[in-house]
Coordinates of C-alpha atoms in Angstrom, one line a residue:
Chain V
M1 CA 26.0 -0.7 -6.9
I2 CA 22.7 0.1 -5.3
A3 CA 22.5 2.9 -2.8
T4 CA 19.3 2.9 -0.7
G5 CA 17.9 5.7 1.3
N6 CA 15.8 8.8 1.6
R7 CA 17.8 12.1 1.3
L8 CA 14.9 13.9 3.0
R9 CA 15.6 11.9 6.2
R10 CA 19.1 13.3 6.8
D11 CA 21.6 10.4 7.4
D12 CA 19.3 8.0 5.6
G13 CA 20.7 9.6 2.5
V14 CA 24.3 8.6 3.4
A15 CA 24.4 5.8 0.8
Q16 CA 23.7 8.2 -2.0
S17 CA 26.4 10.4 -0.7
V18 CA 28.8 7.5 -1.0
L19 CA 27.8 7.0 -4.7
E20 CA 28.5 10.7 -5.4
R21 CA 31.9 10.5 -3.7
L22 CA 32.8 7.5 -5.8
G23 CA 32.2 9.6 -8.9
P24 CA 30.9 8.5 -12.3
A25 CA 30.6 4.8 -12.7
S26 CA 33.0 3.2 -15.1
G27 CA 34.6 -0.1 -16.1
G28 CA 31.4 -2.0 -16.3
V29 CA 30.1 -0.8 -13.0
E30 CA 26.6 0.6 -13.0
T31 CA 25.0 2.5 -10.1
R32 CA 21.5 3.1 -9.0
A33 CA 20.1 5.3 -6.2
L34 CA 16.8 4.0 -4.8
L35 CA 14.5 5.3 -2.1
Q36 CA 13.9 1.7 -1.0
L37 CA 14.4 -1.9 -2.2
T38 CA 11.4 -3.5 -3.7
P39 CA 11.0 -7.1 -5.0
E40 CA 11.5 -6.1 -8.7
V41 CA 15.1 -5.1 -7.9
A42 CA 15.6 -8.9 -7.8
E43 CA 15.2 -9.0 -11.6
D44 CA 17.3 -5.9 -12.1
I45 CA 20.4 -7.3 -10.5
A46 CA 20.1 -10.7 -12.2
P47 CA 22.4 -10.0 -15.2
Y48 CA 25.3 -8.7 -13.2
D49 CA 28.5 -10.5 -11.9
A50 CA 28.3 -8.8 -8.5
V51 CA 26.1 -6.5 -6.6
I52 CA 27.1 -4.1 -3.8
F53 CA 24.3 -2.8 -1.7
I54 CA 25.0 0.4 0.3
D55 CA 22.6 1.4 3.0
A56 CA 22.3 3.4 6.2
D57 CA 21.8 1.3 9.3
A58 CA 20.5 2.8 12.5
G59 CA 21.2 -0.5 14.3
A60 CA 24.8 -0.8 13.3
T61 CA 27.6 0.2 15.6
E62 CA 30.4 0.3 13.1
L63 CA 31.0 0.6 9.4
G64 CA 31.0 -2.8 7.7
L65 CA 31.5 -4.1 4.2
A66 CA 31.1 -7.9 3.8
Q67 CA 29.7 -10.6 1.6
L68 CA 26.0 -10.8 2.1
D69 CA 24.4 -13.4 4.2
E70 CA 21.9 -14.6 1.7
L71 CA 19.5 -16.2 4.0
P72 CA 16.2 -14.2 3.8
S73 CA 16.2 -12.2 6.9
S74 CA 12.5 -11.3 7.2
A75 CA 9.4 -13.4 7.7
V76 CA 7.4 -10.5 6.4
L77 CA 8.4 -9.1 3.1
T78 CA 6.2 -6.4 1.8
H79 CA 6.7 -2.9 0.4
V80 CA 10.3 -2.8 1.4
S81 CA 12.8 -5.6 1.1
R82 CA 16.2 -6.2 2.6
P83 CA 19.3 -6.9 0.5
A84 CA 19.4 -10.5 1.5
D85 CA 15.8 -11.0 0.5
I86 CA 16.5 -9.4 -2.9
V87 CA 19.5 -11.6 -3.5
A88 CA 17.6 -14.7 -2.5
L89 CA 14.7 -13.9 -4.8
S90 CA 17.0 -13.0 -7.6
R91 CA 18.8 -16.4 -7.4
A92 CA 15.6 -18.3 -7.1
L93 CA 13.5 -16.5 -9.7
F94 CA 15.8 -14.8 -12.1
G95 CA 19.0 -16.9 -12.2
F96 CA 21.4 -14.5 -10.4
T97 CA 24.7 -16.3 -10.0
G98 CA 27.0 -13.4 -9.0
R99 CA 28.4 -12.3 -5.6
A100 CA 26.6 -9.9 -3.3
F101 CA 28.0 -7.5 -0.8
L102 CA 26.5 -5.2 1.8
C103 CA 28.0 -2.0 3.0
R104 CA 26.3 -1.0 6.3
I105 CA 26.8 2.6 7.4
P106 CA 26.0 3.4 11.0
V107 CA 23.8 6.4 11.4
D108 CA 21.8 8.0 14.1
D109 CA 20.0 11.0 12.7
L110 CA 17.0 10.0 10.6
S111 CA 14.9 13.0 11.3
L112 CA 13.2 15.0 8.6
G113 CA 15.5 17.3 6.7
E114 CA 18.3 17.4 4.2
G115 CA 22.1 17.1 4.7
L116 CA 24.2 14.6 6.7
S117 CA 25.3 14.9 10.3
R118 CA 29.0 15.5 10.8
R119 CA 29.4 11.9 12.0
A120 CA 27.6 10.4 9.0
S121 CA 29.6 12.6 6.6
A122 CA 32.9 11.4 8.1
I123 CA 31.8 7.8 7.9
A124 CA 30.6 8.3 4.3
A125 CA 34.2 9.1 3.4
Q126 CA 35.5 5.9 5.0
A127 CA 32.7 3.9 3.3
T128 CA 33.7 5.4 0.0
E129 CA 37.2 4.2 0.4
M130 CA 36.0 0.7 1.5
V131 CA 33.8 0.4 -1.6
R132 CA 36.5 1.7 -3.9
A133 CA 38.9 -0.9 -2.5
L134 CA 36.4 -3.7 -3.0
L135 CA 35.8 -2.5 -6.6
S136 CA 39.4 -2.9 -7.4
S137 CA 39.8 -6.2 -5.7
P138 CA 39.6 -9.6 -7.4
D139 CA 36.5 -10.4 -5.4
T140 CA 34.3 -8.3 -7.7
N141 CA 36.2 -8.8 -10.9
Chain Y
M1 CA -14.7 -12.0 32.8
S2 CA -14.8 -10.1 29.5
R3 CA -11.6 -9.5 27.6
Q4 CA -10.1 -7.5 24.8
I5 CA -7.8 -8.8 22.0
V6 CA -5.4 -6.4 20.4
I7 CA -3.5 -7.2 17.1
Q8 CA -0.5 -4.9 16.8
P9 CA 1.0 -4.4 14.3
V10 CA -1.3 -5.4 11.5
T11 CA 1.1 -6.8 8.9
R12 CA 1.3 -6.7 5.2
I13 CA -0.4 -3.3 5.0
E14 CA 1.1 0.2 4.5
G15 CA 1.1 2.1 7.8
H16 CA 0.7 1.8 11.5
A17 CA -2.5 0.2 12.8
K18 CA -3.9 -2.0 15.5
I19 CA -7.1 -4.0 15.9
S20 CA -8.8 -4.1 19.3
I21 CA -11.6 -6.6 20.1
Q22 CA -13.7 -6.2 23.2
L23 CA -15.1 -9.5 24.6
D24 CA -18.0 -9.8 27.0
D25 CA -18.2 -11.9 30.1
S26 CA -19.0 -15.0 28.2
G27 CA -16.0 -14.5 25.8
Q28 CA -18.2 -13.4 22.9
V29 CA -17.1 -10.5 20.7
Q30 CA -18.8 -7.4 21.9
S31 CA -17.2 -4.9 19.5
A32 CA -14.1 -4.6 17.3
N33 CA -12.3 -1.5 16.0
F34 CA -9.5 -0.8 13.5
H35 CA -7.3 1.9 14.9
V36 CA -4.9 4.0 12.8
T37 CA -2.3 5.1 15.3
E38 CA 0.0 7.3 13.2
F39 CA -0.3 11.0 12.6
R40 CA 1.5 13.3 10.3
G41 CA -0.5 16.4 9.4
F42 CA 0.8 16.6 5.9
E43 CA -1.7 19.3 4.9
K44 CA -0.1 21.7 7.4
L45 CA 3.3 21.4 5.7
C46 CA 1.9 22.8 2.5
E47 CA 0.9 26.2 4.0
G48 CA 2.9 29.1 2.7
R49 CA 4.4 27.1 -0.2
P50 CA 3.8 28.1 -3.9
F51 CA 1.0 26.0 -5.4
Q52 CA 3.4 25.0 -8.3
E53 CA 5.4 23.0 -5.7
M54 CA 2.4 21.0 -4.6
P55 CA 2.7 18.0 -7.0
G56 CA 6.3 17.4 -6.0
L57 CA 5.5 17.9 -2.3
M58 CA 2.3 15.9 -2.3
S59 CA 3.9 12.9 -4.1
R60 CA 5.9 12.5 -0.9
V61 CA 2.7 11.5 0.9
C62 CA 3.2 8.0 -0.3
G63 CA 5.9 5.8 -1.9
I64 CA 3.3 3.3 -3.2
C65 CA 0.8 5.6 -5.0
P66 CA 2.7 8.9 -5.4
V67 CA 1.4 9.2 -9.0
S68 CA -2.2 9.6 -7.6
H69 CA -1.1 12.5 -5.5
V70 CA 0.8 14.0 -8.3
L71 CA -2.2 13.8 -10.6
A72 CA -4.8 15.1 -8.1
S73 CA -2.4 17.9 -7.2
S74 CA -1.6 18.7 -10.8
K75 CA -5.3 18.9 -11.6
A76 CA -5.9 21.2 -8.6
G77 CA -3.1 23.3 -10.1
D78 CA -4.8 23.2 -13.5
M79 CA -7.9 24.6 -11.9
L80 CA -6.0 27.4 -10.2
L81 CA -4.5 28.4 -13.5
G82 CA -7.9 28.1 -15.1
V83 CA -6.5 26.1 -18.1
E84 CA -7.4 23.0 -20.1
I85 CA -4.2 21.1 -20.6
P86 CA -3.0 19.9 -24.0
P87 CA -4.2 16.4 -25.2
A88 CA -0.6 15.0 -25.0
A89 CA -0.4 16.0 -21.3
E90 CA -3.7 14.4 -20.5
K91 CA -2.9 11.2 -22.3
Q92 CA 0.5 11.0 -20.5
R93 CA -1.2 11.5 -17.1
R94 CA -3.8 8.8 -18.0
L95 CA -1.0 6.4 -19.1
V96 CA 1.0 6.8 -15.9
N97 CA -2.1 6.4 -13.8
Y98 CA -2.9 3.1 -15.4
A99 CA 0.6 2.0 -14.8
Q100 CA 0.5 3.0 -11.2
I101 CA -2.8 1.1 -10.6
L102 CA -1.2 -1.9 -12.3
Q103 CA 1.9 -1.9 -10.1
S104 CA 0.1 -1.1 -6.9
H105 CA -2.5 -3.8 -7.4
A106 CA 0.3 -6.3 -8.3
L107 CA 2.0 -5.5 -5.0
S108 CA -1.3 -6.0 -3.1
F109 CA -2.3 -9.2 -4.8
F110 CA 0.9 -11.0 -5.5
H111 CA 3.1 -9.8 -2.6
L112 CA 0.7 -9.1 0.2
S113 CA -2.4 -11.2 -0.2
S114 CA -1.3 -14.2 -2.2
P115 CA 0.4 -15.8 0.8
D116 CA -3.0 -16.1 2.4
L117 CA -4.7 -17.2 -0.8
L118 CA -2.2 -19.8 -2.0
L119 CA -0.8 -21.0 1.3
G120 CA -4.0 -20.7 3.3
M121 CA -5.1 -18.6 6.2
D122 CA -4.0 -21.2 8.7
A123 CA -0.5 -21.6 7.2
P124 CA 2.3 -20.9 9.7
A125 CA 3.0 -17.2 10.0
A126 CA 6.6 -17.8 9.2
K127 CA 5.6 -19.2 5.8
R128 CA 2.9 -16.7 4.9
N129 CA 5.1 -14.4 2.9
I130 CA 6.6 -14.4 -0.6
F131 CA 9.4 -16.8 0.4
G132 CA 6.6 -19.2 1.3
L133 CA 5.2 -18.6 -2.2
L134 CA 8.7 -19.2 -3.6
E135 CA 8.5 -22.8 -2.3
K136 CA 4.9 -23.2 -3.4
D137 CA 4.9 -21.7 -6.9
T138 CA 8.0 -20.0 -8.4
D139 CA 6.3 -19.2 -11.7
F140 CA 3.4 -17.4 -10.0
L141 CA 5.7 -15.3 -7.9
R142 CA 8.0 -14.5 -10.9
K143 CA 5.0 -13.3 -12.9
G144 CA 3.8 -11.1 -10.1
I145 CA 7.2 -9.4 -9.7
R146 CA 7.4 -8.8 -13.4
L147 CA 3.9 -7.4 -13.6
R148 CA 4.9 -4.8 -10.9
Q149 CA 8.1 -4.3 -12.8
F150 CA 6.1 -3.4 -15.9
G151 CA 4.0 -0.9 -14.1
Q152 CA 7.0 0.7 -12.5
R153 CA 8.9 0.7 -15.8
V154 CA 6.1 2.7 -17.5
I155 CA 6.1 5.2 -14.7
E156 CA 9.9 5.5 -15.0
L157 CA 9.8 5.8 -18.8
V158 CA 7.2 8.5 -18.8
G159 CA 7.6 10.2 -15.5
G160 CA 11.3 10.1 -15.1
K161 CA 11.6 7.8 -12.1
R162 CA 9.7 5.0 -10.5
I163 CA 8.9 6.6 -7.1
H164 CA 7.9 10.2 -6.7
P165 CA 7.9 11.1 -10.5
S166 CA 7.7 14.8 -10.8
W167 CA 7.0 15.2 -14.5
S168 CA 3.5 16.5 -14.1
G169 CA 2.5 19.9 -12.7
P170 CA -0.1 22.6 -13.0
G171 CA -0.8 23.1 -16.7
G172 CA 0.5 19.8 -18.0
V173 CA 3.6 17.7 -18.1
H174 CA 7.3 18.5 -18.6
L175 CA 8.4 15.7 -20.9
R176 CA 7.4 14.4 -24.3
F177 CA 6.5 10.8 -25.1
S178 CA 8.7 9.0 -27.7
V179 CA 8.4 6.2 -30.2
E180 CA 11.2 4.3 -28.4
Q181 CA 9.1 4.5 -25.2
R182 CA 6.1 3.2 -27.0
D183 CA 8.0 0.3 -28.5
E184 CA 9.4 -0.8 -25.1
I185 CA 5.9 -0.6 -23.5
L186 CA 4.3 -2.5 -26.3
A187 CA 6.8 -5.3 -25.9
W188 CA 5.6 -5.9 -22.4
I189 CA 1.9 -6.2 -23.2
P190 CA 1.5 -9.9 -24.2
E191 CA 3.3 -11.1 -21.1
A192 CA 1.3 -8.8 -18.8
V193 CA -2.0 -10.0 -20.2
D194 CA -0.9 -13.6 -19.9
S195 CA 0.2 -13.1 -16.3
I196 CA -3.0 -11.4 -15.2
S197 CA -5.1 -14.0 -17.0
M198 CA -3.1 -16.7 -15.1
A199 CA -3.8 -15.0 -11.8
L200 CA -7.5 -14.6 -12.5
D201 CA -7.8 -18.3 -13.3
R202 CA -5.9 -19.1 -10.2
L203 CA -7.9 -16.9 -7.9
K204 CA -11.3 -18.0 -9.3
G205 CA -10.2 -21.6 -8.9
L206 CA -9.5 -20.9 -5.2
L207 CA -12.6 -19.1 -4.3
D208 CA -14.6 -22.2 -3.4
S209 CA -12.1 -23.1 -0.8
F210 CA -12.5 -19.7 0.8
H211 CA -16.3 -19.6 0.8
V212 CA -16.5 -19.1 4.6
E213 CA -14.1 -16.2 4.4
V214 CA -16.0 -14.7 1.4
E215 CA -19.2 -14.9 3.4
H216 CA -18.0 -13.7 6.8
M217 CA -14.9 -11.5 6.3
G218 CA -16.6 -8.1 5.5
N219 CA -19.7 -9.1 3.7
F220 CA -22.3 -6.3 4.2
P221 CA -24.3 -3.9 2.1
S222 CA -23.0 -0.3 1.8
L223 CA -22.9 2.6 -0.5
F224 CA -20.2 2.4 -3.2
L225 CA -18.7 5.6 -4.7
A226 CA -16.5 5.9 -7.9
T227 CA -15.8 8.0 -10.9
V228 CA -17.4 7.0 -14.2
N229 CA -17.2 8.5 -17.7
G230 CA -20.2 9.9 -19.7
Q231 CA -21.2 6.4 -20.8
G232 CA -21.0 5.0 -17.3
S233 CA -17.9 2.9 -17.8
L234 CA -14.7 2.7 -15.7
E235 CA -12.9 6.0 -15.6
Y236 CA -9.7 6.8 -13.6
Y237 CA -8.7 10.3 -14.6
E238 CA -11.6 12.6 -15.4
G239 CA -15.3 12.0 -15.0
L240 CA -18.2 12.4 -12.7
I241 CA -19.0 10.7 -9.4
R242 CA -21.7 8.0 -9.1
I243 CA -22.9 6.4 -5.9
V244 CA -24.9 3.1 -5.8
D245 CA -26.2 1.3 -2.8
G246 CA -25.8 -2.4 -1.8
K247 CA -28.8 -3.4 -3.9
G248 CA -27.6 -1.7 -7.1
N249 CA -29.8 1.4 -6.8
T250 CA -28.3 4.6 -8.1
I251 CA -28.3 7.0 -5.2
A252 CA -26.5 9.8 -6.9
D253 CA -25.1 10.3 -10.4
G254 CA -23.3 13.0 -12.3
L255 CA -21.8 14.6 -9.2
D256 CA -19.0 17.0 -10.0
P257 CA -15.8 15.8 -8.1
R258 CA -14.8 19.5 -7.9
R259 CA -17.7 20.0 -5.6
F260 CA -17.0 16.9 -3.4
F261 CA -17.3 18.9 -0.2
T262 CA -21.0 19.6 -1.0
F263 CA -21.9 15.9 -0.8
L264 CA -19.2 14.3 1.3
G265 CA -18.6 15.0 5.0
E266 CA -15.9 13.8 7.4
A267 CA -16.5 12.6 11.0
S268 CA -13.9 11.6 13.5
E269 CA -13.7 9.0 16.2
D270 CA -11.4 9.2 19.2
Y271 CA -9.8 5.8 18.6
S272 CA -8.3 6.6 15.2
F273 CA -6.3 9.3 13.5
V274 CA -8.1 8.6 10.2
K275 CA -11.2 10.5 9.5
F276 CA -14.6 8.8 8.7
P277 CA -16.0 10.3 5.5
F278 CA -19.7 9.8 4.7
Y279 CA -22.3 10.8 2.1
L280 CA -23.8 13.9 3.6
P281 CA -27.4 13.4 2.7
F282 CA -27.4 10.1 4.6
G283 CA -25.5 11.5 7.7
Y284 CA -23.0 9.7 9.8
P285 CA -22.5 6.8 10.2
Q286 CA -25.4 5.7 7.9
G287 CA -23.8 7.4 5.0
H288 CA -20.5 5.4 5.1
Y289 CA -19.5 4.2 1.7
R290 CA -16.7 2.2 0.0
V291 CA -14.3 3.2 -2.7
G292 CA -11.6 1.4 -4.7
P293 CA -11.6 -1.7 -7.0
L294 CA -14.8 -3.3 -5.6
A295 CA -16.7 0.0 -5.7
R296 CA -15.5 0.9 -9.2
L297 CA -16.7 -2.4 -10.6
N298 CA -20.0 -2.1 -8.7
V299 CA -20.6 1.4 -9.9
A300 CA -19.5 1.1 -13.6
K301 CA -21.9 -0.4 -16.1
F302 CA -19.1 -1.7 -18.2
A303 CA -15.3 -1.6 -18.4
G304 CA -14.9 -0.4 -22.0
T305 CA -12.2 -2.9 -23.0
A306 CA -12.8 -6.4 -24.3
R307 CA -11.1 -8.7 -21.9
A308 CA -12.0 -6.7 -18.8
D309 CA -15.6 -6.5 -20.0
R310 CA -15.8 -10.3 -20.2
E311 CA -14.4 -10.5 -16.6
L312 CA -16.7 -7.7 -15.4
R313 CA -19.8 -9.4 -16.7
E314 CA -18.8 -12.6 -14.8
F315 CA -17.9 -10.6 -11.7
K316 CA -21.3 -8.9 -11.6
H317 CA -23.0 -12.3 -11.7
R318 CA -21.5 -12.9 -8.3
G319 CA -23.8 -10.2 -7.0
A320 CA -26.7 -11.2 -9.2
D321 CA -27.2 -14.4 -7.3
Q322 CA -27.9 -12.6 -4.1
E323 CA -30.2 -9.8 -2.9
C324 CA -27.7 -7.3 -4.2
E325 CA -28.5 -7.2 -7.9
G326 CA -25.2 -7.0 -9.8
V327 CA -23.5 -5.5 -6.8
V328 CA -20.9 -7.5 -5.1
C329 CA -20.8 -6.7 -1.3
E330 CA -18.1 -9.2 -0.2
S331 CA -14.9 -7.5 0.8
F332 CA -13.0 -10.6 -0.2
H333 CA -13.8 -9.9 -3.8
F334 CA -11.6 -6.8 -3.7
H335 CA -8.9 -9.3 -4.8
L336 CA -10.8 -10.3 -7.9
A337 CA -11.8 -6.7 -8.6
R338 CA -8.1 -5.7 -8.4
L339 CA -7.1 -8.3 -11.0
I340 CA -9.9 -7.3 -13.4
E341 CA -8.7 -3.7 -13.0
M342 CA -5.2 -4.8 -13.8
L343 CA -6.4 -6.4 -17.0
H344 CA -8.3 -3.3 -17.9
C345 CA -5.3 -1.0 -17.2
V346 CA -3.0 -3.1 -19.5
E347 CA -5.6 -3.0 -22.2
R348 CA -5.9 0.8 -21.8
I349 CA -2.1 1.2 -21.9
E350 CA -2.0 -0.8 -25.1
E351 CA -4.8 1.4 -26.6
L352 CA -2.9 4.6 -25.7
M353 CA 0.2 3.4 -27.5
T354 CA -1.7 3.9 -30.8
D355 CA -3.1 7.2 -29.8
P356 CA -1.4 10.0 -31.8
D357 CA -2.3 12.6 -29.1
L358 CA 0.2 10.9 -26.8
F359 CA 3.1 12.0 -29.0
G360 CA 2.0 15.6 -29.2
E361 CA 4.8 18.3 -28.9
N362 CA 2.7 20.7 -26.8
T363 CA 2.6 19.3 -23.3
Q364 CA 2.1 22.5 -21.3
A365 CA -0.7 25.1 -21.0
K366 CA 0.9 28.4 -20.0
A367 CA -1.0 30.7 -17.6
S368 CA -0.6 32.6 -14.4
L369 CA -2.8 32.3 -11.4
N370 CA -6.5 32.8 -12.2
R371 CA -8.4 31.3 -9.3
R372 CA -7.9 31.2 -5.5
E373 CA -9.4 27.7 -5.0
G374 CA -8.5 24.6 -6.9
I375 CA -9.7 21.0 -6.7
G376 CA -8.3 17.9 -8.3
S377 CA -9.5 14.3 -8.2
C378 CA -8.6 11.0 -9.8
E379 CA -9.1 7.3 -9.1
A380 CA -6.1 6.1 -7.1
P381 CA -5.5 2.4 -6.7
R382 CA -7.4 2.3 -3.5
G383 CA -10.2 4.6 -4.5
T384 CA -11.3 8.2 -5.3
L385 CA -8.7 10.8 -4.3
F386 CA -9.5 14.5 -3.8
H387 CA -7.0 17.4 -3.3
H388 CA -8.5 20.8 -2.4
Y389 CA -6.3 23.8 -2.3
W390 CA -6.7 27.5 -1.3
V391 CA -4.1 30.1 -2.3
D392 CA -3.5 33.8 -1.7
K393 CA -3.1 36.4 -4.4
D394 CA 0.5 35.4 -4.9
G395 CA -0.3 31.8 -5.3
L396 CA 1.0 30.7 -1.9
M397 CA -0.9 27.9 -0.2
T398 CA -3.2 29.1 2.6
K399 CA -4.9 25.7 3.2
A400 CA -5.0 22.2 1.8
D401 CA -7.5 19.4 2.4
L402 CA -6.8 15.9 1.2
L403 CA -9.6 13.3 1.1
I404 CA -7.8 10.0 0.7
A405 CA -9.2 6.7 -0.6
T406 CA -8.2 4.6 2.4
A407 CA -9.9 7.0 4.7
Q408 CA -13.1 6.6 2.7
N409 CA -13.0 2.8 3.4
N410 CA -12.3 3.4 7.1
Q411 CA -15.8 2.6 8.4
A412 CA -16.0 -0.4 6.1
M413 CA -12.7 -1.7 7.5
N414 CA -14.1 -1.4 11.0
L415 CA -17.2 -3.3 10.0
A416 CA -15.1 -5.9 8.3
V417 CA -13.0 -6.4 11.3
E418 CA -16.0 -6.7 13.6
Q419 CA -17.8 -9.2 11.4
T420 CA -14.7 -11.3 11.0
A421 CA -14.1 -11.3 14.8
R422 CA -17.7 -12.3 15.5
H423 CA -17.5 -15.2 13.2
F424 CA -14.0 -16.5 13.5
L425 CA -12.7 -15.5 16.9
R426 CA -12.9 -18.2 19.6
P427 CA -10.6 -17.2 22.4
A428 CA -9.3 -20.1 24.5
A429 CA -11.1 -20.3 27.9
N430 CA -7.8 -20.7 29.8
G431 CA -6.5 -17.3 28.6
A432 CA -4.2 -18.7 25.9
P433 CA -3.8 -16.5 22.9
P434 CA -6.3 -17.0 20.1
D435 CA -5.4 -19.3 17.3
E436 CA -3.0 -17.8 14.8
G437 CA -5.3 -18.4 11.9
M438 CA -8.1 -16.5 13.6
L439 CA -5.8 -13.5 14.0
N440 CA -4.6 -13.8 10.4
R441 CA -8.2 -13.6 9.2
L442 CA -8.6 -10.3 11.1
E443 CA -5.6 -8.9 9.3
A444 CA -6.7 -10.4 6.0
A445 CA -10.1 -8.7 6.3
I446 CA -8.2 -5.4 6.3
R447 CA -5.8 -6.5 3.6
C448 CA -8.8 -6.9 1.3
Y449 CA -8.9 -3.1 1.3
D450 CA -5.1 -2.8 0.8
P451 CA -5.2 0.2 3.0
C452 CA -2.4 2.8 2.6
L453 CA -2.2 4.4 6.1
S454 CA 0.7 6.6 5.1
C455 CA -1.7 8.2 2.7
S456 CA -4.7 8.3 4.9
T457 CA -2.9 10.0 7.7
H458 CA -0.4 11.5 5.3
A459 CA 2.2 9.8 7.6
L460 CA 5.5 8.2 7.0
G461 CA 7.5 5.6 8.9
Q462 CA 7.0 2.0 9.9
M463 CA 4.0 -0.1 9.5
P464 CA 3.2 -2.4 12.4
L465 CA -0.1 -3.7 13.6
I466 CA -1.2 -4.4 17.1
V467 CA -4.1 -6.6 18.4
E468 CA -5.4 -5.8 21.9
L469 CA -7.8 -7.9 24.0
T470 CA -9.6 -6.0 26.8
G471 CA -12.0 -6.9 29.4
P472 CA -14.7 -5.0 31.3
G473 CA -13.8 -1.5 32.2
G474 CA -11.3 -1.4 29.4
I475 CA -8.7 -3.5 31.3
L476 CA -6.0 -4.6 28.9
L477 CA -5.8 -8.4 29.1
R478 CA -3.6 -9.2 26.2
R479 CA -1.5 -7.3 23.5
I480 CA 0.0 -9.0 20.5
T481 CA 2.6 -7.0 18.6
R482 CA 3.7 -8.3 15.2
E483 CA 7.2 -7.7 13.8
S484 CA 7.3 -4.5 11.8
C485 CA 7.5 -5.1 8.1
F486 CA 9.0 -1.7 7.1
E487 CA 12.5 -0.5 7.6
H488 CA 13.5 3.0 8.1
S489 CA 14.2 3.9 4.4

């Protein structure tokens, strides 16, 4: 599981909050909290059976957890990559054959500062349950 | 009717920027400017904070080169304490700096500029990215990603994390280096050398096909400024400043970076939030100078490592054929300089692995505040970086001044944009937008410098570029806005 975001931009840190709520990783699950996705993450995920990206999304209207559309989404991939880009690169360059999921958490407060808004905190609890259910489902096992 | 072209956002750079091109009545380029349109005022955030917090705070200026800010800030803190740090701490800082230059240059060359180089300046915009490279040369791209991975891994091993490592502070570093870390790093070295050598061969083989771009995308004489060691070779952590001119004459040597404010000034222009530093004795704008990979290779007499020295000798011949004796003035050759520096950094990393100092137990010099003013400098990936701090009697920051590498290349980027526009831009007479390849060359001229606008304005956020075309009286005729290439994270 890869949680992406900057905890100094308030709700942008919601993914890392989800990781904390899930508790210590176990049963072959490994977690990583990253400020941003960069191309070398493509190599990092290659050995795994499945990858779950968790990220704040200011453009999302509702919480979602779904198998990732693996078509590269961006014509311009530079310092920061999108989950679909990472998965596409990993498959092409490093032999990733697993499944990929993206949990998008709607947020609206990305101002400078620490701590989640009340809304983001509530949605983080729902996202945690969603991810927990996915982890225990056959899809990821 | 005269017109203005605006490119916004400039893509595949770090930060917000736009290019504006003023055309005259006959459609010829009258002037061109590179505008940095973001503002942050990071220096102000520091005031009132303890100086011990500065490395951690300053690393947040940038997610690409945070190590440079940690190091310059730590060194300013060392000066405030009035200490000489233990050898183990110095060697660790050197090691992480080499790793950071390696990963940053790998990002610039393989991820940001290679699409232009391998696919061509006129390739469709939708293909000029690393997915286009994926179709063209999988092995090249894989090697590039793994090179950056190596640099990031060294930073993580030594500094605790890949981005914003906070292991260094005033007086030294907080962690010890281990044999296990050494073994992991050593295991990467052969692959890293092989990958950089491959990239060097590839780039040198491509240069003939870019001879027009080499000649006309930012080819001009200027001053070059960089840090060198006592023997005059490449130095990235601790040394003295040397300035040479476009003909290879040494203009100044042995300048103490802790006195940078006595020989460097900063001007401002109303069209950009980035300042315009200049060499004080020459005044502004005549005293503009360049820093970074091209400047370092022009200023240093030799590299000090075997492979890099072979490449550097060959590199300097590129200048020897022209009026500039041994000095390479073409901005396009920043790419080649970057690769040579990557090779040098890997060689230096390998050398450090056998240096017993690196494994020393004592990593901290203990002291309390002994000075009220501290200055730290180092060579960051994009050039010489200076942090200048003032504190009160309790060690609380009263003022900070950061002189950032990208800002020092600001005037050169403006000249490069103007020269590129004059040579390549041929606006259609019927008002149609300029050819995509022309616009891409304008951006590519800037990408040679790999500007980090987050650093130079100390800003954060997205990184678009805008190109504006204006006519007489400043009337906006056309504005081209590119897709942002940076998400909110």
